């Protein structure tokens, strides 16, 4: 592991999520369901990479969207960390023994009614996946150097249900990372790669 990563994660406050998104009228309601996502980092020769998923095309909510593995808290979950690890194992098959949680980031509300807690974790370099195609169509790795580079980030105003707000978009290869996933990545760009 990069010897500077853990101290940076623990000692530095993440950047805030965008004000425009946080001011969406949906967030005036405090009736949110708890959820957690894993922000899985893996060390490669070229530096740290994030493991991301592409959601299945048949899903009712967010089909084909790039996301982190994760989901809603189940009654049997012991903690938000447990939720993120369980969901990662269910969705993409990474074994819990290959996941080393590092830190929780700020919780972010979603327009779909969840309060999502991102859990940053280091993943064993030799991990393998076993994708649940009912939820995920594929996984891929993207280097932090690309994701954190401001030249690769754009912001666009979006009109949704009588409200305009700004969304972050991060293109990578032939994929487009946006929404809550891009917000979480953008909030982490204080980490030097």
XYZ file of N, CA, C and O in Angstrom:
772
model
N 0.850 -1.189 0.000
C 0.000 0.000 0.000
C 0.884 1.236 0.000
O 1.924 1.268 0.629
N 0.434 2.255 -0.684
C 1.115 3.538 -0.676
C 1.192 4.019 0.766
O 0.171 4.183 1.433
N 2.383 4.237 1.266
C 2.538 4.579 2.687
C 1.940 5.929 3.038
O 1.752 6.254 4.197
N 1.614 6.731 2.043
C 1.024 8.043 2.294
C -0.500 8.017 2.228
O -1.154 8.946 2.677
N -1.067 6.970 1.671
C -2.512 6.926 1.468
C -3.276 6.958 2.783
O -4.151 7.796 2.980
N -2.996 6.047 3.683
C -3.762 5.959 4.922
C -3.690 7.252 5.734
O -4.727 7.770 6.139
N -2.504 7.840 5.948
C -2.477 9.110 6.683
C -3.288 10.211 5.993
O -3.962 10.998 6.656
N -3.241 10.259 4.665
C -4.019 11.282 3.954
C -5.510 11.063 4.143
O -6.264 12.012 4.328
N -5.939 9.814 4.097
C -7.353 9.519 4.283
C -7.806 9.843 5.703
O -8.897 10.351 5.915
N -6.979 9.531 6.676
C -7.368 9.711 8.070
C -7.205 11.142 8.567
O -7.968 11.599 9.413
N -6.210 11.856 8.078
C -5.899 13.171 8.621
C -6.472 14.335 7.830
O -6.492 15.450 8.317
N -6.910 14.098 6.624
C -7.450 15.169 5.798
C -8.944 15.019 5.637
O -9.445 13.932 5.380
N -9.640 16.120 5.790
C -11.088 16.115 5.597
C -11.389 16.056 4.113
O -10.830 16.813 3.332
N -12.296 15.164 3.701
C -12.653 15.126 2.283
C -13.283 16.445 1.856
O -13.858 17.164 2.665
N -13.172 16.749 0.575
C -13.865 17.906 0.041
C -15.362 17.674 0.198
O -15.832 16.554 0.218
N -16.097 18.753 0.296
C -17.546 18.638 0.400
C -18.137 18.220 -0.942
O -17.528 18.425 -1.983
N -19.325 17.670 -0.885
C -20.055 17.390 -2.107
C -20.558 18.723 -2.652
O -20.657 19.710 -1.924
N -20.889 18.768 -3.933
C -21.224 20.047 -4.561
C -22.456 20.681 -3.921
O -23.461 20.021 -3.656
N -22.357 21.983 -3.672
C -23.455 22.735 -3.060
C -24.723 22.651 -3.898
O -25.818 22.526 -3.368
N -24.566 22.732 -5.221
C -25.740 22.713 -6.095
C -26.518 21.408 -5.936
O -27.748 21.418 -5.885
N -25.818 20.297 -5.831
C -26.494 19.021 -5.646
C -27.141 18.963 -4.267
O -28.290 18.558 -4.124
N -26.435 19.395 -3.248
C -26.930 19.300 -1.878
C -28.133 20.208 -1.636
O -28.862 20.020 -0.670
N -28.351 21.197 -2.507
C -29.487 22.112 -2.350
C -30.727 21.638 -3.099
O -31.727 22.332 -3.146
N -30.677 20.444 -3.682
C -31.836 19.908 -4.390
C -33.004 19.806 -3.405
O -32.821 19.380 -2.261
N -34.217 20.210 -3.807
C -35.368 20.171 -2.893
C -35.634 18.794 -2.286
O -36.162 18.689 -1.192
N -35.261 17.738 -2.967
C -35.466 16.376 -2.441
C -34.779 16.193 -1.098
O -35.219 15.417 -0.262
N -33.710 16.941 -0.871
C -32.925 16.755 0.344
C -33.486 17.519 1.546
O -32.967 17.426 2.639
N -34.565 18.292 1.327
C -35.209 18.962 2.454
C -35.925 17.948 3.335
O -36.132 18.170 4.513
N -36.314 16.835 2.746
C -36.958 15.751 3.458
C -35.862 14.906 4.112
O -34.874 14.579 3.482
N -36.042 14.537 5.348
C -35.019 13.736 6.028
C -35.416 12.259 6.112
O -34.929 11.529 6.949
N -36.304 11.846 5.224
C -36.786 10.471 5.234
C -35.958 9.632 4.255
O -36.410 9.300 3.173
N -34.736 9.302 4.646
C -33.826 8.555 3.788
C -33.545 7.183 4.386
O -33.504 7.030 5.603
N -33.319 6.218 3.510
C -32.950 4.874 3.947
C -31.419 4.798 3.979
O -30.753 5.283 3.062
N -30.830 4.166 4.998
C -29.366 4.064 5.058
C -28.826 3.052 4.052
O -29.437 2.009 3.803
N -27.698 3.401 3.477
C -27.011 2.528 2.512
C -25.513 2.773 2.624
O -25.072 3.767 3.206
N -24.744 1.873 2.054
C -23.288 2.022 2.053
C -22.733 1.486 0.742
O -23.287 0.547 0.166
N -21.682 2.127 0.277
C -20.958 1.636 -0.896
C -19.501 1.445 -0.512
O -18.984 2.122 0.374
N -18.861 0.516 -1.194
C -17.433 0.320 -1.017
C -16.718 1.123 -2.095
O -17.111 1.098 -3.258
N -15.713 1.867 -1.686
C -14.857 2.606 -2.620
C -13.552 1.809 -2.668
O -12.636 2.039 -1.886
N -13.506 0.800 -3.556
C -12.412 -0.171 -3.522
C -11.170 0.286 -4.278
O -11.192 0.476 -5.492
N -10.093 0.461 -3.551
C -8.796 0.838 -4.126
C -7.932 -0.404 -4.259
O -7.908 -1.252 -3.364
N -7.217 -0.479 -5.366
C -6.286 -1.581 -5.558
C -4.965 -1.007 -6.063
O -4.956 -0.106 -6.905
N -3.882 -1.480 -5.508
C -2.546 -1.006 -5.888
C -2.086 -1.739 -7.147
O -2.128 -2.965 -7.203
N -1.680 -0.967 -8.145
C -1.124 -1.509 -9.385
C 0.238 -0.878 -9.614
O 0.600 0.109 -8.963
N 1.011 -1.406 -10.546
C 2.348 -0.875 -10.824
C 2.284 0.596 -11.198
O 3.182 1.373 -10.863
N 1.201 1.010 -11.837
C 1.057 2.407 -12.263
C 0.465 3.301 -11.183
O 0.294 4.499 -11.389
N 0.126 2.738 -10.017
C -0.455 3.519 -8.926
C -1.787 2.935 -8.482
O -2.165 1.829 -8.865
N -2.499 3.695 -7.679
C -3.780 3.233 -7.166
C -4.876 3.336 -8.228
O -4.934 4.316 -8.972
N -5.739 2.325 -8.255
C -6.886 2.298 -9.157
C -8.153 2.094 -8.330
O -8.109 1.494 -7.258
N -9.265 2.574 -8.842
C -10.568 2.282 -8.264
C -11.208 1.141 -9.055
O -11.096 1.103 -10.280
N -11.874 0.251 -8.343
C -12.666 -0.792 -8.994
C -14.092 -0.248 -9.068
O -14.675 0.137 -8.055
N -14.636 -0.198 -10.266
C -15.984 0.304 -10.481
C -16.827 -0.757 -11.169
O -16.289 -1.674 -11.797
N -18.136 -0.623 -11.048
C -19.048 -1.554 -11.693
C -19.917 -0.808 -12.695
O -20.121 0.400 -12.581
N -20.420 -1.544 -13.671
C -21.465 -1.020 -14.534
C -22.715 -1.814 -14.199
O -22.733 -3.049 -14.266
N -23.759 -1.091 -13.808
C -25.001 -1.745 -13.405
C -25.656 -2.441 -14.597
O -25.479 -2.030 -15.735
N -26.409 -3.463 -14.312
C -27.080 -4.236 -15.357
C -28.105 -3.373 -16.099
O -28.728 -2.483 -15.511
N -28.296 -3.659 -17.378
C -29.175 -2.844 -18.221
C -30.657 -3.039 -17.918
O -31.470 -2.182 -18.218
N -31.029 -4.162 -17.312
C -32.440 -4.432 -17.049
C -32.941 -3.843 -15.728
O -34.133 -3.923 -15.431
N -32.060 -3.238 -14.932
C -32.467 -2.718 -13.628
C -33.419 -1.531 -13.786
O -33.276 -0.712 -14.699
N -34.365 -1.421 -12.880
C -35.343 -0.324 -12.913
C -34.696 1.006 -12.573
O -35.014 2.037 -13.154
N -33.798 1.010 -11.595
C -33.134 2.241 -11.162
C -31.686 2.247 -11.642
O -30.949 1.298 -11.421
N -31.302 3.305 -12.284
C -29.919 3.546 -12.729
C -29.352 2.439 -13.628
O -28.224 2.001 -13.439
N -30.101 1.967 -14.629
C -29.546 0.923 -15.507
C -28.313 1.427 -16.250
O -28.240 2.594 -16.633
N -27.334 0.552 -16.394
C -26.074 0.829 -17.109
C -25.183 1.879 -16.459
O -24.113 2.180 -16.969
N -25.587 2.450 -15.364
C -24.800 3.511 -14.734
C -23.546 2.929 -14.087
O -23.554 1.816 -13.561
N -22.475 3.702 -14.125
C -21.229 3.323 -13.446
C -21.408 3.611 -11.962
O -21.887 4.686 -11.582
N -21.020 2.668 -11.136
C -21.235 2.836 -9.699
C -20.178 2.093 -8.891
O -19.380 1.332 -9.431
N -20.228 2.324 -7.601
C -19.458 1.525 -6.654
C -20.337 0.354 -6.219
O -21.566 0.475 -6.194
N -19.741 -0.764 -5.839
C -20.571 -1.835 -5.285
C -21.148 -1.383 -3.944
O -20.485 -0.702 -3.173
N -22.390 -1.737 -3.697
C -23.011 -1.354 -2.435
C -24.512 -1.425 -2.511
O -25.083 -1.783 -3.543
N -25.160 -1.058 -1.419
C -26.611 -1.090 -1.393
C -27.154 -0.738 -0.027
O -26.433 -0.255 0.850
N -28.455 -1.009 0.122
C -29.132 -0.620 1.357
C -28.722 -1.507 2.531
O -28.322 -2.660 2.355
N -28.842 -0.950 3.719
C -28.544 -1.673 4.948
C -29.639 -2.711 5.185
O -30.828 -2.409 5.082
N -29.232 -3.927 5.467
C -30.161 -5.008 5.810
C -30.188 -5.168 7.330
O -29.196 -4.864 8.002
N -31.304 -5.649 7.894
C -31.384 -5.805 9.359
C -30.267 -6.657 9.958
O -29.868 -6.445 11.102
N -29.745 -7.602 9.182
C -28.689 -8.481 9.709
C -27.298 -7.845 9.665
O -26.347 -8.405 10.227
N -27.154 -6.695 9.009
C -25.842 -6.044 8.925
C -25.422 -5.498 10.285
O -26.216 -4.863 10.988
N -24.165 -5.725 10.637
C -23.639 -5.281 11.921
C -23.248 -3.808 11.919
O -23.212 -3.176 12.961
N -22.932 -3.280 10.728
C -22.489 -1.892 10.605
C -22.548 -1.487 9.135
O -22.779 -2.327 8.257
N -22.304 -0.213 8.861
C -22.238 0.250 7.476
C -21.062 -0.396 6.743
O -21.145 -0.683 5.546
N -19.978 -0.635 7.456
C -18.831 -1.325 6.854
C -19.246 -2.729 6.442
O -18.935 -3.191 5.342
N -19.980 -3.402 7.316
C -20.472 -4.742 6.999
C -21.368 -4.704 5.763
O -21.275 -5.576 4.886
N -22.244 -3.698 5.667
C -23.122 -3.553 4.496
C -22.298 -3.445 3.219
O -22.565 -4.137 2.229
N -21.299 -2.561 3.229
C -20.480 -2.334 2.025
C -19.730 -3.603 1.614
O -19.672 -3.945 0.425
N -19.172 -4.313 2.581
C -18.432 -5.546 2.281
C -19.389 -6.635 1.796
O -19.109 -7.332 0.815
N -20.535 -6.797 2.463
C -21.510 -7.815 2.064
C -21.993 -7.565 0.638
O -22.028 -8.472 -0.197
N -22.358 -6.317 0.350
C -22.866 -5.985 -0.981
C -21.788 -6.188 -2.059
O -22.088 -6.646 -3.156
N -20.545 -5.852 -1.742
C -19.451 -6.052 -2.698
C -19.278 -7.535 -2.998
O -19.139 -7.935 -4.156
N -19.328 -8.344 -1.967
C -19.220 -9.785 -2.163
C -20.394 -10.326 -2.975
O -20.213 -11.129 -3.888
N -21.616 -9.864 -2.677
C -22.796 -10.340 -3.400
C -22.781 -9.892 -4.866
O -23.120 -10.664 -5.755
N -22.408 -8.642 -5.121
C -22.492 -8.086 -6.470
C -21.351 -8.528 -7.376
O -21.567 -8.829 -8.546
N -20.111 -8.499 -6.833
C -18.967 -8.768 -7.718
C -18.039 -9.863 -7.199
O -17.009 -10.130 -7.818
N -18.383 -10.485 -6.092
C -17.674 -11.677 -5.654
C -16.328 -11.487 -4.991
O -15.633 -12.466 -4.736
N -15.931 -10.249 -4.696
C -14.663 -10.075 -3.974
C -14.860 -10.593 -2.555
O -15.826 -10.237 -1.879
N -13.959 -11.444 -2.119
C -14.070 -12.068 -0.805
C -13.858 -11.061 0.316
O -12.976 -10.197 0.222
N -14.627 -11.161 1.402
C -14.427 -10.255 2.543
C -12.989 -10.268 3.062
O -12.481 -9.234 3.497
N -12.316 -11.406 2.969
C -10.929 -11.497 3.444
C -9.963 -10.687 2.566
O -8.838 -10.434 2.962
N -10.410 -10.289 1.385
C -9.574 -9.500 0.473
C -9.863 -7.995 0.573
O -9.339 -7.219 -0.205
N -10.713 -7.608 1.515
C -11.140 -6.219 1.663
C -10.654 -5.687 3.005
O -11.002 -6.229 4.058
N -9.851 -4.617 2.968
C -9.360 -3.992 4.194
C -9.942 -2.579 4.296
O -9.456 -1.650 3.646
N -11.004 -2.394 5.097
C -11.596 -1.066 5.237
C -10.586 -0.084 5.834
O -9.839 -0.425 6.755
N -10.581 1.130 5.290
C -9.652 2.157 5.753
C -10.354 3.300 6.480
O -9.954 3.686 7.560
N -11.408 3.844 5.856
C -12.047 5.025 6.439
C -13.436 5.225 5.835
O -13.694 4.812 4.705
N -14.326 5.838 6.607
C -15.639 6.238 6.103
C -15.535 7.670 5.609
O -14.930 8.518 6.267
N -16.164 7.955 4.474
C -16.258 9.327 3.976
C -17.597 9.921 4.424
O -18.431 9.226 5.007
N -17.800 11.190 4.146
C -19.053 11.853 4.496
C -20.230 11.166 3.808
O -20.141 10.787 2.643
N -21.320 11.058 4.527
C -22.549 10.499 3.973
C -23.114 11.461 2.940
O -23.055 12.676 3.115
N -23.659 10.910 1.858
C -24.251 11.724 0.798
C -25.678 11.242 0.529
O -25.916 10.054 0.366
N -26.637 12.173 0.500
C -27.998 11.772 0.158
C -28.140 11.600 -1.344
O -27.403 12.199 -2.128
N -29.091 10.767 -1.740
C -29.348 10.578 -3.162
C -30.785 10.984 -3.471
O -31.665 10.919 -2.604
N -31.006 11.362 -4.709
C -32.342 11.756 -5.133
C -33.301 10.572 -5.053
O -34.495 10.742 -4.870
N -32.767 9.350 -5.121
C -33.618 8.163 -5.031
C -33.974 7.783 -3.595
O -34.634 6.772 -3.368
N -33.558 8.596 -2.610
C -34.025 8.409 -1.244
C -33.123 7.654 -0.290
O -33.587 7.130 0.721
N -31.833 7.600 -0.594
C -30.892 6.926 0.301
C -29.883 7.920 0.858
O -29.574 8.922 0.222
N -29.393 7.629 2.062
C -28.220 8.320 2.592
C -27.088 7.309 2.504
O -27.076 6.313 3.229
N -26.156 7.572 1.597
C -25.102 6.615 1.275
C -23.825 6.981 2.016
O -23.352 8.120 1.926
N -23.261 6.007 2.713
C -21.971 6.193 3.374
C -20.912 5.451 2.571
O -20.960 4.221 2.460
N -19.956 6.186 1.985
C -18.868 5.533 1.251
C -17.803 5.007 2.222
O -17.370 5.718 3.126
N -17.398 3.770 2.027
C -16.353 3.137 2.837
C -15.155 2.893 1.913
O -15.226 2.065 1.002
N -14.066 3.621 2.152
C -12.854 3.429 1.355
C -12.137 2.199 1.886
O -11.960 2.037 3.100
N -11.740 1.313 0.974
C -11.078 0.068 1.382
C -9.972 -0.279 0.407
O -10.038 0.071 -0.777
N -8.972 -0.948 0.905
C -7.896 -1.462 0.073
C -8.222 -2.915 -0.259
O -8.558 -3.706 0.626
N -8.124 -3.248 -1.529
C -8.454 -4.591 -2.005
C -7.163 -5.332 -2.338
O -6.232 -4.760 -2.907
N -7.127 -6.607 -1.991
C -5.983 -7.451 -2.307
C -5.718 -7.405 -3.814
O -6.646 -7.517 -4.618
N -4.463 -7.231 -4.173
C -4.085 -7.102 -5.592
C -4.440 -8.337 -6.415
O -4.574 -8.262 -7.632
N -4.591 -9.470 -5.768
C -4.891 -10.722 -6.478
C -6.371 -11.080 -6.437
O -6.734 -12.238 -6.632
N -7.220 -10.091 -6.204
C -8.651 -10.365 -6.121
C -9.166 -10.929 -7.448
O -8.596 -10.698 -8.508
N -10.247 -11.661 -7.346
C -10.967 -12.111 -8.544
C -12.431 -11.730 -8.351
O -12.878 -11.490 -7.226
N -13.152 -11.660 -9.463
C -14.565 -11.318 -9.374
C -15.421 -12.518 -9.763
O -14.986 -13.406 -10.499
N -16.629 -12.528 -9.236
C -17.684 -13.467 -9.622
C -18.938 -12.605 -9.680
O -19.619 -12.401 -8.681
N -19.206 -12.057 -10.852
C -20.248 -11.048 -11.020
C -21.640 -11.659 -10.926
O -21.914 -12.700 -11.519
N -22.510 -10.977 -10.183
C -23.935 -11.309 -10.165
C -24.570 -10.494 -11.291
O -24.812 -9.299 -11.155
N -24.816 -11.149 -12.429
C -25.322 -10.452 -13.603
C -26.762 -9.964 -13.427
O -27.258 -9.217 -14.267
N -27.399 -10.333 -12.347
C -28.698 -9.775 -12.027
C -28.598 -8.330 -11.571
O -29.570 -7.583 -11.619
N -27.399 -7.933 -11.108
C -27.190 -6.574 -10.613
C -26.143 -5.794 -11.391
O -26.240 -4.573 -11.525
N -25.114 -6.485 -11.868
C -23.945 -5.816 -12.462
C -23.636 -6.470 -13.805
O -23.675 -7.696 -13.919
N -23.324 -5.656 -14.811
C -22.969 -6.244 -16.112
C -21.463 -6.431 -16.254
O -21.019 -7.325 -16.970
N -20.658 -5.575 -15.567
C -19.204 -5.704 -15.679
C -18.520 -4.905 -14.576
O -19.142 -4.080 -13.900
N -17.222 -5.174 -14.427
C -16.373 -4.375 -13.541
C -15.182 -3.893 -14.357
O -14.836 -4.472 -15.389
N -14.559 -2.824 -13.887
C -13.337 -2.338 -14.517
C -12.556 -1.534 -13.487
O -13.093 -1.144 -12.451
N -11.286 -1.333 -13.774
C -10.431 -0.507 -12.916
C -10.101 0.783 -13.647
O -9.876 0.783 -14.857
N -10.068 1.871 -12.896
C -9.693 3.175 -13.447
C -8.638 3.793 -12.534
O -8.808 3.799 -11.307
N -7.546 4.313 -13.104
C -6.483 4.887 -12.273
C -6.911 6.192 -11.601
O -7.580 7.028 -12.226
N -6.527 6.346 -10.351
C -6.840 7.588 -9.640
C -6.236 8.791 -10.340
O -6.823 9.876 -10.315
N -5.069 8.606 -10.964
C -4.450 9.740 -11.659
C -5.379 10.292 -12.738
O -5.421 11.501 -12.956
N -6.135 9.443 -13.390
C -7.109 9.902 -14.390
C -8.339 10.509 -13.706
O -8.795 11.595 -14.070
N -8.873 9.806 -12.710
C -10.110 10.233 -12.068
C -9.961 11.545 -11.305
O -10.911 12.322 -11.213
N -8.789 11.798 -10.749
C -8.569 13.012 -9.963
C -8.054 14.183 -10.791
O -7.949 15.287 -10.298
N -7.711 13.952 -12.052
C -7.186 15.013 -12.904
C -8.320 15.968 -13.277
O -9.282 15.562 -13.930
N -8.221 17.254 -12.885
C -9.294 18.212 -13.186
C -9.594 18.333 -14.685
O -10.710 18.663 -15.064
N -8.613 18.036 -15.524
C -8.834 18.105 -16.976
C -9.816 17.036 -17.440
O -10.378 17.137 -18.530
N -10.014 16.002 -16.630
C -10.913 14.910 -16.999
C -12.295 15.038 -16.348
O -13.102 14.118 -16.445
N -12.535 16.153 -15.679
C -13.807 16.359 -14.991
C -14.541 17.527 -15.616
O -13.957 18.586 -15.833
N -15.816 17.323 -15.905
C -16.645 18.421 -16.388
C -17.877 18.530 -15.499
O -18.290 17.564 -14.858
N -18.445 19.723 -15.457
C -19.675 19.964 -14.707
C -20.702 20.517 -15.680
O -20.391 21.371 -16.497
N -21.911 19.979 -15.566
C -22.998 20.428 -16.430
C -24.236 20.668 -15.582
O -24.509 19.908 -14.653
N -24.968 21.690 -15.937
C -26.241 21.951 -15.265
C -27.302 21.015 -15.825
O -27.400 20.814 -17.030
N -28.073 20.432 -14.913
C -29.105 19.475 -15.273
C -30.434 19.973 -14.703
O -30.482 20.447 -13.559
N -31.486 19.871 -15.481
C -32.822 20.251 -15.024
C -33.596 18.984 -14.721
O -33.705 18.099 -15.564
N -34.101 18.878 -13.488
C -34.825 17.684 -13.077
C -35.930 18.075 -12.105
O -35.651 18.616 -11.037
N -37.171 17.815 -12.482
C -38.320 18.062 -11.605
C -38.331 19.481 -11.055
O -38.330 19.694 -9.848
N -38.291 20.431 -11.927
C -38.398 21.856 -11.587
C -37.200 22.401 -10.827
O -37.284 23.442 -10.188
N -36.092 21.723 -10.869
C -34.898 22.197 -10.160
C -33.679 22.001 -11.052
O -33.512 20.957 -11.671
N -32.834 23.019 -11.085
C -31.584 22.929 -11.834
C -30.440 22.736 -10.849
O -30.362 23.435 -9.836
N -29.597 21.790 -11.135
C -28.412 21.588 -10.300
C -27.270 21.122 -11.177
O -27.456 20.756 -12.333
N -26.082 21.167 -10.606
C -24.879 20.839 -11.357
C -24.448 19.409 -11.063
O -24.419 18.997 -9.903
N -24.138 18.674 -12.104
C -23.628 17.314 -11.944
C -22.194 17.242 -12.444
O -21.815 17.930 -13.387
N -21.424 16.377 -11.807
C -20.039 16.130 -12.204
C -20.026 14.925 -13.139
O -20.697 13.919 -12.884
N -19.245 15.036 -14.213
C -19.074 13.947 -15.168
C -17.589 13.672 -15.331
O -16.796 14.612 -15.479
N -17.210 12.401 -15.296
C -15.821 11.994 -15.495
C -15.799 10.920 -16.582
O -16.136 9.759 -16.315
N -15.427 11.289 -17.815
C -15.320 10.253 -18.848
C -14.062 9.407 -18.615
O -13.024 9.919 -18.197
N -14.188 8.113 -18.874
C -13.042 7.211 -18.792
C -13.213 6.149 -19.863
O -14.195 5.393 -19.856
N -12.251 6.111 -20.781
C -12.335 5.223 -21.928
C -13.690 5.440 -22.591
O -14.022 6.555 -22.934
N -14.525 4.434 -22.746
C -15.826 4.644 -23.394
C -16.959 4.658 -22.376
O -18.113 4.408 -22.709
N -16.631 5.002 -21.126
C -17.618 5.021 -20.061
C -17.740 6.447 -19.508
O -16.815 7.236 -19.613
N -18.893 6.729 -18.912
C -19.122 8.039 -18.318
C -19.529 7.844 -16.864
O -20.567 7.234 -16.575
N -18.706 8.352 -15.974
C -18.966 8.270 -14.537
C -19.640 9.579 -14.144
O -19.130 10.657 -14.447
N -20.795 9.490 -13.490
C -21.517 10.706 -13.116
C -22.365 10.433 -11.879
O -22.332 9.346 -11.316
N -23.112 11.431 -11.456
C -24.004 11.272 -10.315
C -23.245 11.121 -9.006
O -22.174 11.689 -8.817
N -23.810 10.341 -8.104
C -23.234 10.166 -6.767
C -21.828 9.564 -6.849
O -20.930 9.957 -6.095
N -21.618 8.647 -7.778
C -20.290 8.035 -7.923
C -19.246 9.102 -8.241
O -18.178 9.143 -7.611
N -19.538 9.983 -9.178
C -18.601 11.064 -9.520
C -18.438 12.035 -8.356
O -17.340 12.539 -8.110
N -19.520 12.302 -7.626
C -19.429 13.187 -6.444
C -18.474 12.602 -5.408
O -17.662 13.312 -4.818
N -18.577 11.301 -5.167
C -17.701 10.661 -4.180
C -16.253 10.723 -4.652
O -15.360 11.072 -3.880
N -16.021 10.405 -5.908
C -14.650 10.472 -6.453
C -14.112 11.887 -6.344
O -12.990 12.109 -5.884
N -14.914 12.852 -6.717
C -14.488 14.263 -6.670
C -14.170 14.694 -5.237
O -13.243 15.469 -5.005
N -14.924 14.172 -4.260
C -14.670 14.533 -2.865
C -13.353 13.976 -2.345
O -12.842 14.428 -1.331
N -12.810 12.986 -3.049
C -11.555 12.355 -2.622
C -10.328 12.931 -3.312
O -9.221 12.469 -3.062
N -10.485 13.921 -4.163
C -9.347 14.337 -4.960
C -8.264 15.072 -4.200
O -7.312 15.549 -4.784
N -8.379 15.125 -2.876
C -7.293 15.648 -2.062
C -6.193 14.610 -1.869
O -5.099 14.922 -1.407
N -6.447 13.370 -2.215
C -5.446 12.314 -2.068
C -4.423 12.467 -3.193
O -4.791 12.514 -4.359
N -3.171 12.549 -2.840
C -2.159 12.612 -3.904
C -1.869 11.202 -4.362
O -1.790 10.278 -3.575
N -1.786 11.052 -5.670
C -1.554 9.720 -6.222
C -0.124 9.610 -6.540
O 0.553 9.215 -7.164
